[in-house]
Short mmCIF file of C-alpha atoms and ligand atoms in Angstrom, two decimals:
data_model
loop_
_atom_site.label_atom_id
_atom_site.label_comp_id
_atom_site.label_asym_id
_atom_site.label_seq_id
_atom_site.Cartn_x
_atom_site.Cartn_y
_atom_site.Cartn_z
CA MET A 1 -4.77 -68.65 -36.61
CA ALA A 2 -7.93 -69.42 -38.56
CA ARG A 3 -9.38 -67.08 -41.14
CA ILE A 4 -11.44 -64.12 -39.91
CA ASP A 5 -14.81 -63.45 -41.46
CA LEU A 6 -15.68 -59.87 -42.33
CA ASP A 7 -18.82 -57.83 -42.52
CA VAL A 8 -18.40 -56.12 -45.90
CA PRO A 9 -21.34 -54.22 -47.44
CA PHE A 10 -21.87 -55.08 -51.13
CA SER A 11 -20.95 -51.56 -52.21
CA GLN A 12 -17.51 -51.87 -50.59
CA LYS A 13 -16.59 -55.33 -51.87
CA ASP A 14 -14.12 -54.11 -54.49
CA GLU A 15 -12.29 -51.99 -51.94
CA ALA A 16 -12.14 -54.90 -49.50
CA LYS A 17 -10.85 -57.16 -52.24
CA SER A 18 -8.12 -54.70 -53.21
CA LEU A 19 -7.00 -54.61 -49.58
CA GLY A 20 -6.62 -58.37 -49.41
CA ALA A 21 -10.03 -59.76 -48.49
CA ARG A 22 -11.10 -63.00 -50.17
CA TRP A 23 -14.55 -64.22 -51.08
CA ASP A 24 -15.94 -67.54 -49.90
CA PRO A 25 -18.62 -68.37 -52.47
CA GLN A 26 -20.09 -71.20 -50.40
CA ALA A 27 -20.52 -69.25 -47.16
CA LYS A 28 -21.11 -66.04 -49.18
CA VAL A 29 -18.80 -64.10 -46.93
CA TRP A 30 -15.64 -62.01 -47.30
CA TYR A 31 -12.79 -63.07 -45.07
CA ILE A 32 -9.17 -62.34 -44.16
CA PRO A 33 -7.11 -65.32 -45.29
CA ASP A 34 -4.94 -67.12 -42.77
CA GLY A 35 -1.75 -65.18 -42.14
CA ALA A 36 -2.82 -62.01 -43.98
CA GLU A 37 -2.52 -58.59 -42.39
CA VAL A 38 -5.65 -57.56 -40.46
CA GLY A 39 -4.91 -53.82 -40.22
CA PRO A 40 -6.15 -52.59 -43.63
CA LEU A 41 -9.36 -54.63 -43.26
CA ALA A 42 -10.07 -53.80 -39.62
CA ARG A 43 -12.99 -51.52 -40.44
CA TRP A 44 -15.00 -54.50 -41.68
CA LEU A 45 -14.48 -56.68 -38.63
CA PRO A 46 -17.83 -57.65 -37.18
CA ILE A 47 -18.72 -56.21 -33.77
CA PRO A 48 -19.33 -59.07 -31.33
CA ASP A 49 -23.05 -59.11 -30.62
CA ASP A 50 -22.86 -60.87 -27.26
CA ILE A 51 -22.14 -57.59 -25.44
CA GLU A 52 -23.81 -54.29 -25.97
CA LEU A 53 -21.06 -51.84 -26.70
CA GLU A 54 -21.37 -48.11 -26.37
CA HIS A 55 -19.21 -45.30 -27.59
CA GLU A 56 -16.98 -43.50 -25.14
CA PRO A 57 -19.12 -41.16 -23.05
CA GLU A 58 -18.08 -37.63 -22.10
CA PHE A 59 -17.69 -38.72 -18.47
CA CYS A 60 -16.50 -42.21 -17.60
CA VAL A 61 -17.77 -42.34 -14.01
CA ARG A 62 -21.41 -41.82 -13.08
CA SER A 63 -23.59 -42.18 -10.03
CA PRO A 64 -27.26 -41.39 -9.34
CA TYR A 65 -26.26 -39.56 -6.11
CA TYR A 66 -23.05 -38.87 -4.18
CA TYR A 67 -21.41 -37.34 -1.13
CA VAL A 68 -19.14 -34.34 -0.86
CA MET A 69 -16.51 -35.52 1.60
CA GLU A 70 -14.78 -33.07 3.92
CA SER A 71 -11.66 -33.85 5.93
CA VAL A 72 -8.66 -32.02 7.38
CA SER A 73 -5.04 -32.16 6.40
CA ASP A 74 -1.77 -30.57 7.45
CA CYS A 75 -0.47 -28.04 4.98
CA TRP A 76 3.10 -28.96 4.02
CA LYS A 77 3.92 -25.29 3.53
CA CYS A 78 2.39 -23.25 6.34
CA LYS A 79 1.90 -26.27 8.68
CA ALA A 80 -1.63 -25.18 9.57
CA LEU A 81 -4.62 -27.51 9.42
CA THR A 82 -6.80 -26.92 6.41
CA ARG A 83 -10.14 -28.22 5.19
CA VAL A 84 -9.88 -30.54 2.18
CA PHE A 85 -12.55 -32.04 -0.05
CA SER A 86 -13.23 -35.06 -2.16
CA PHE A 87 -16.23 -37.16 -3.19
CA LYS A 88 -17.59 -40.46 -2.01
CA LEU A 89 -19.70 -42.57 -4.34
CA PRO A 90 -22.32 -45.09 -3.24
CA GLU A 91 -22.54 -48.75 -4.31
CA GLU A 92 -24.72 -47.74 -7.28
CA HIS A 93 -21.97 -45.89 -9.12
CA GLU A 94 -20.63 -47.21 -12.40
CA ASP A 95 -17.54 -46.73 -14.48
CA PHE A 96 -17.04 -47.11 -18.19
CA GLN A 97 -14.80 -50.02 -19.05
CA TYR A 98 -13.21 -49.96 -22.46
CA PHE A 99 -13.78 -53.00 -24.56
CA GLU A 100 -10.43 -54.67 -24.93
CA ASP A 101 -9.56 -56.54 -28.02
CA GLU A 102 -6.37 -58.50 -28.18
CA GLU A 103 -5.64 -56.98 -31.57
CA GLU A 104 -5.22 -53.36 -30.63
CA GLU A 105 -5.10 -52.15 -34.19
CA PHE A 106 -8.79 -52.97 -34.53
CA ALA A 107 -9.90 -49.41 -35.12
CA LEU A 108 -13.49 -50.51 -34.94
CA THR A 109 -13.43 -51.31 -31.26
CA ARG A 110 -11.52 -48.27 -30.08
CA ASN A 111 -13.58 -46.04 -27.77
CA LEU A 112 -16.15 -48.75 -27.29
CA GLY A 113 -17.01 -50.29 -23.97
CA GLU A 114 -19.70 -50.84 -21.42
CA TRP A 115 -20.81 -49.52 -18.03
CA GLN A 116 -19.82 -51.64 -15.07
CA SER A 117 -20.75 -51.63 -11.42
CA TYR A 118 -18.83 -53.42 -8.67
CA GLY A 119 -21.43 -52.90 -5.95
CA LEU A 120 -18.85 -51.20 -3.72
CA ARG A 121 -18.47 -47.68 -2.35
CA SER A 122 -15.52 -45.74 -3.65
CA THR A 123 -13.54 -42.60 -2.96
CA VAL A 124 -12.86 -40.29 -5.87
CA SER A 125 -9.38 -38.95 -6.63
CA ASN A 126 -7.42 -37.50 -9.58
CA VAL A 127 -10.46 -35.68 -10.89
CA HIS A 128 -9.60 -34.52 -14.40
CA ASN A 129 -13.04 -33.37 -15.32
CA LEU A 130 -16.34 -32.75 -13.53
CA SER A 131 -19.78 -32.09 -14.92
CA PRO A 132 -20.81 -28.41 -14.56
CA ARG A 133 -23.49 -29.48 -12.14
CA VAL A 134 -20.99 -31.07 -9.77
CA VAL A 135 -18.62 -28.09 -10.08
CA LYS A 136 -21.46 -25.79 -9.07
CA LYS A 137 -22.17 -27.96 -6.04
CA ILE A 138 -18.59 -28.21 -4.78
CA ARG A 139 -18.26 -24.40 -5.10
CA ARG A 140 -20.84 -24.09 -2.33
CA PHE A 141 -18.37 -25.81 -0.02
CA THR A 142 -15.02 -24.44 -1.11
CA GLU A 143 -13.17 -22.28 -3.60
CA CYS A 144 -9.96 -24.19 -2.85
CA PHE A 145 -10.76 -27.36 -4.83
CA LYS A 146 -9.79 -26.36 -8.35
CA LEU A 147 -7.84 -27.37 -11.46
CA ALA A 148 -4.09 -27.18 -11.03
CA TYR A 149 -1.07 -28.78 -12.61
CA SER A 150 0.67 -31.57 -10.71
CA LYS A 151 4.29 -32.33 -11.51
CA THR A 152 3.95 -35.69 -9.75
CA ALA A 153 0.98 -36.73 -11.86
CA GLY A 154 2.17 -34.85 -14.96
CA ALA A 155 -1.37 -33.58 -15.51
CA ARG A 156 -3.94 -31.05 -14.46
CA TYR A 157 -6.61 -32.21 -12.07
CA PHE A 158 -8.96 -30.80 -9.46
CA MET A 159 -6.69 -30.32 -6.47
CA ASN A 160 -7.17 -29.09 -2.95
CA HIS A 161 -5.33 -25.91 -1.98
CA CYS A 162 -4.51 -24.78 1.54
CA GLN A 163 -7.25 -22.43 2.76
CA HIS A 164 -4.62 -20.27 4.52
CA CYS A 165 -1.63 -20.00 2.17
CA GLY A 166 -2.99 -21.41 -1.10
CA ALA A 167 -0.35 -24.15 -1.43
CA LYS A 168 -1.28 -27.08 -3.64
CA LEU A 169 -2.18 -30.21 -1.71
CA GLY A 170 -1.83 -33.13 -4.11
CA ASP A 171 -4.03 -36.18 -3.98
CA PHE A 172 -1.28 -38.72 -3.46
CA PHE A 173 -0.63 -38.29 0.25
CA MET A 174 -4.26 -37.75 1.15
CA HIS A 175 -5.58 -40.73 -0.83
CA SER A 176 -2.76 -43.24 -1.01
CA GLU A 177 -0.99 -43.01 2.33
CA PRO A 178 -2.72 -44.87 5.18
CA GLY A 179 -3.88 -42.26 7.67
CA GLY A 180 -4.07 -39.58 4.93
CA ALA A 181 -7.02 -37.17 4.96
CA PHE A 182 -9.10 -39.49 2.74
CA PHE A 183 -7.58 -42.80 3.84
CA PRO A 184 -8.91 -43.34 7.38
CA THR A 185 -7.43 -46.32 9.21
CA SER A 186 -9.45 -46.05 12.43
CA PRO A 187 -12.98 -45.14 13.55
CA ALA A 188 -11.53 -42.13 15.40
CA GLN A 189 -10.04 -40.74 12.22
CA ALA A 190 -13.19 -41.41 10.19
CA ASN A 191 -15.17 -39.65 12.90
CA LYS A 192 -13.50 -36.36 11.95
CA MET A 193 -14.73 -36.65 8.38
CA THR A 194 -18.07 -35.35 7.13
CA LEU A 195 -20.14 -36.61 4.22
CA PHE A 196 -22.67 -34.21 2.73
CA SER A 197 -25.31 -36.21 0.93
CA ILE A 198 -26.11 -34.74 -2.50
CA ASN A 199 -29.21 -36.06 -4.18
CA GLU A 200 -28.05 -35.29 -7.73
CA ARG A 201 -26.21 -37.07 -10.49
CA PHE A 202 -22.45 -37.32 -10.36
CA ASP A 203 -20.46 -37.34 -13.61
CA ALA A 204 -16.69 -37.10 -13.82
CA ASN A 205 -13.48 -38.39 -15.29
CA CYS A 206 -11.58 -39.49 -12.25
CA GLY A 207 -9.87 -42.30 -10.40
CA LEU A 208 -11.81 -44.55 -8.02
CA GLY A 209 -10.39 -45.95 -4.79
CA TYR A 210 -11.86 -49.04 -3.19
CA ALA A 211 -10.88 -49.74 0.43
CA SER A 212 -11.44 -53.05 2.19
CA ASP A 213 -12.82 -50.99 5.09
CA ASP A 214 -13.64 -47.35 4.41
CA PHE A 215 -15.02 -46.70 7.96
CA MET A 216 -17.95 -44.87 6.41
CA GLU A 217 -20.26 -45.80 9.28
CA TYR A 218 -18.09 -43.65 11.58
CA MET A 219 -18.22 -40.55 9.39
CA GLN A 220 -20.69 -37.76 10.05
CA ILE A 221 -23.42 -37.83 7.42
CA VAL A 222 -25.29 -34.60 6.73
CA ASP A 223 -28.23 -34.25 4.34
CA LYS A 224 -27.84 -31.24 2.10
ZN1 ZN B 1 -0.85 -23.57 3.96
#
């Protein structure tokens, strides 16, 4: 491994030196000598300037508009059919990708990243956090999509509850099993789903599911 140059302000040079940094009088730069420990000097590592890094935002998924998605599922407890909800995001949505450095102890790069778009539609699941604006909107559709603890996931997230008996309906079966409420595998199944178009920003901390065919063209689309 070659030496690593540092970005040490003049006022901090003595501190850097005491932590192991060395001075290159020709290049006029402080550096970490070959084989020395990086950790104590990590705060002076230069930020790469070829990408524009941002600090971790409050919500790591964003979209200029979105759809409230309604489907039906069997309730495992009372066996009745119940309405269930999720969100569909258009191609324009983005998610915040953390900047990954091979040296994880680089404190400087933690919580830094950039917004990325894949140009694909996605289905939202495991919603840990929603912006107040989106919460207000989903409340117009249902009171049964609310924060609850999942033993399977080991975390609290916005979960559907049976509209009849109140049982928790976890995301796993509806999102990850083919034929689940939000995992249509045929036009006929997609035809029973409704997308309510919401012309407002979407912000959340959630998982994103990308299907090779999401059958969206067979879903009912309603402008709200
Ligand atoms: Zn039920």
